[in-house]
C-alpha cells in the first residue's frame, strides 16, 4: 500500500449499536455487527485494513480519538446524534489530525432542521449521507483515494 498507510478507524457513535431495532426506513435492517462485516469485506477488497469502535459515552469517544495518533491513517466516522451538537468531539477530531470522512446512513439534510447541522463537517474532507450501508463502501473508496493522494511517490 502507499506510504500514506491503509489503516481506517471506523467509529460509530451514540445509538448506532441499536441498528436492527431502529426505523428500517431510515437506517436499514442490518445490525451493527452485520454492517461491520460488510465494511470489513469491502475494505479488504480495496486493500484497506479496518478497526472498529463504538460507544454510547461521549467521553469514551473523545478519549478514543485522542488515542489514534500512530494507530490509524484515516477515520470513517458516524457520530450519530453527536454530529449535531457535540463540540468536544469536534475538538478531539481536530486534535487527532487525520483525514476524516463523515457518514450517515439516513439523509440528514432532508430530515429535521437540527439534523442539518454538523459540528464536525468542516474538519472532514467529505460527507456521505442517505445511501444506507452502501454509503460505507463509497466512503472506503473515497478514503482509499484520499490516502493515495497523500502518498509519497
Ligand atoms: C445518523 C443520523 C443522526 O441524525 C442520528 O441521530 C443517528 C444516525 C445516521 O447514520 O443517519 O443516530 O448519524
XYZ file of C-alpha atoms and ligand atoms in Angstrom:
166
model
C 0.000 0.000 0.000
C 1.002 3.625 -0.194
C 3.351 5.406 2.155
C 0.278 7.196 3.458
C -0.925 3.939 5.029
C -4.129 1.965 4.808
C -5.493 1.745 8.377
C -9.061 3.014 8.656
C -10.573 3.586 12.084
C -14.329 3.124 11.732
C -16.070 4.918 14.609
C -19.754 4.581 15.434
C -21.322 6.988 17.884
C -24.286 7.061 20.164
C -27.229 4.678 19.482
C -25.607 3.024 16.482
C -25.363 -0.216 18.471
C -29.167 -0.246 18.168
C -29.175 -0.716 14.388
C -31.595 -3.511 13.548
C -34.036 -2.090 16.118
C -34.172 1.452 14.746
C -36.526 2.622 11.986
C -35.596 0.439 8.983
C -36.877 3.077 6.562
C -34.182 5.434 7.821
C -31.413 3.100 8.899
C -31.982 -0.221 7.083
C -32.236 -3.641 8.675
C -28.595 -4.610 9.300
C -27.327 -4.884 12.853
C -24.109 -3.074 13.708
C -22.212 -6.397 13.632
C -23.580 -7.155 10.156
C -22.725 -3.668 8.947
C -19.177 -4.058 10.271
C -18.792 -7.405 8.473
C -19.755 -5.717 5.217
C -17.428 -2.805 5.807
C -14.565 -5.159 6.630
C -15.107 -7.259 3.475
C -15.335 -4.167 1.264
C -12.232 -2.692 2.884
C -10.174 -5.855 2.314
C -11.173 -5.852 -1.361
C -9.859 -2.285 -1.578
C -6.583 -3.095 0.207
C -7.601 -1.296 3.388
C -7.407 -2.505 6.987
C -10.286 -1.602 9.312
C -10.600 -1.359 13.051
C -13.971 -0.703 14.667
C -15.015 1.289 17.699
C -18.406 2.015 19.209
C -19.514 3.632 22.439
C -22.580 5.399 23.762
C -20.400 7.569 26.051
C -19.166 10.860 24.659
C -16.075 10.955 26.897
C -15.006 7.498 25.719
C -15.466 8.599 22.125
C -13.246 11.633 22.796
C -10.590 9.504 24.525
C -10.572 7.049 21.655
C -9.951 9.910 19.244
C -7.048 11.005 21.467
C -5.559 7.508 21.215
C -5.476 7.354 17.429
C -2.134 9.059 16.816
C 0.141 6.354 15.325
C -2.769 3.883 15.400
C -4.707 4.861 12.273
C -4.168 6.613 8.950
C -7.722 7.858 8.461
C -11.097 7.929 10.200
C -14.547 6.962 8.946
C -16.978 8.377 11.469
C -20.708 8.264 12.061
C -21.169 10.079 15.359
C -24.968 9.551 15.410
C -26.742 12.490 17.016
C -23.456 13.797 18.484
C -22.854 15.036 14.941
C -25.289 17.840 15.522
C -24.076 19.340 18.823
C -21.025 17.630 20.368
C -18.341 20.300 20.195
C -15.963 18.243 22.373
C -15.972 15.552 19.698
C -15.313 18.200 17.062
C -12.274 19.403 19.025
C -10.983 15.854 19.625
C -11.261 15.152 15.908
C -9.194 18.252 15.234
C -6.578 17.043 17.733
C -6.497 13.605 16.046
C -5.486 15.429 12.876
C -6.270 12.541 10.499
C -8.098 12.613 7.168
C -11.734 12.027 8.092
C -14.897 11.172 6.216
C -18.285 11.821 7.878
C -21.001 9.308 7.098
C -24.693 8.907 7.889
C -26.997 6.067 6.914
C -30.013 8.377 6.573
C -30.256 11.557 4.517
C -29.734 14.034 7.354
C -30.242 17.015 5.031
C -33.850 16.023 4.311
C -34.869 15.345 7.923
C -35.479 17.673 10.891
C -33.697 21.054 10.709
C -31.483 20.232 13.726
C -30.030 17.255 11.853
C -28.851 19.516 9.022
C -26.175 20.947 11.337
C -22.862 19.091 11.592
C -20.286 20.370 14.060
C -17.619 18.094 12.506
C -18.305 18.750 8.822
C -15.673 21.478 8.425
C -12.968 19.010 9.572
C -13.946 16.257 7.130
C -12.721 16.013 3.541
C -16.097 14.562 2.506
C -19.551 13.716 3.839
C -21.747 10.879 2.617
C -25.354 10.582 3.783
C -28.571 8.913 2.754
C -27.020 5.935 0.974
C -27.584 3.421 3.764
C -24.964 0.671 4.161
C -23.834 1.148 0.538
C -22.585 4.566 1.559
C -19.888 2.894 3.628
C -18.427 1.271 0.511
C -18.442 4.629 -1.289
C -16.732 6.082 1.777
C -13.992 3.443 1.709
C -13.305 4.165 -1.961
C -13.068 7.882 -1.186
C -10.752 7.196 1.773
C -8.513 4.971 -0.365
C -8.298 7.730 -2.972
C -7.615 10.367 -0.320
C -4.845 8.279 1.261
C -3.400 7.598 -2.200
C -3.235 11.342 -2.836
C -1.147 11.745 0.310
C 1.336 9.032 -0.717
C 4.947 9.894 -1.474
C 5.789 8.718 -4.997
C -27.316 9.143 11.819
C -28.174 10.413 11.689
C -28.293 11.134 13.020
O -29.069 12.308 12.866
C -28.961 10.230 14.040
O -29.034 10.890 15.281
C -28.286 8.917 14.149
C -27.822 8.254 12.935
C -27.337 8.342 10.524
O -26.482 7.480 10.364
O -28.226 8.538 9.693
O -28.197 8.342 15.230
O -25.998 9.542 12.081
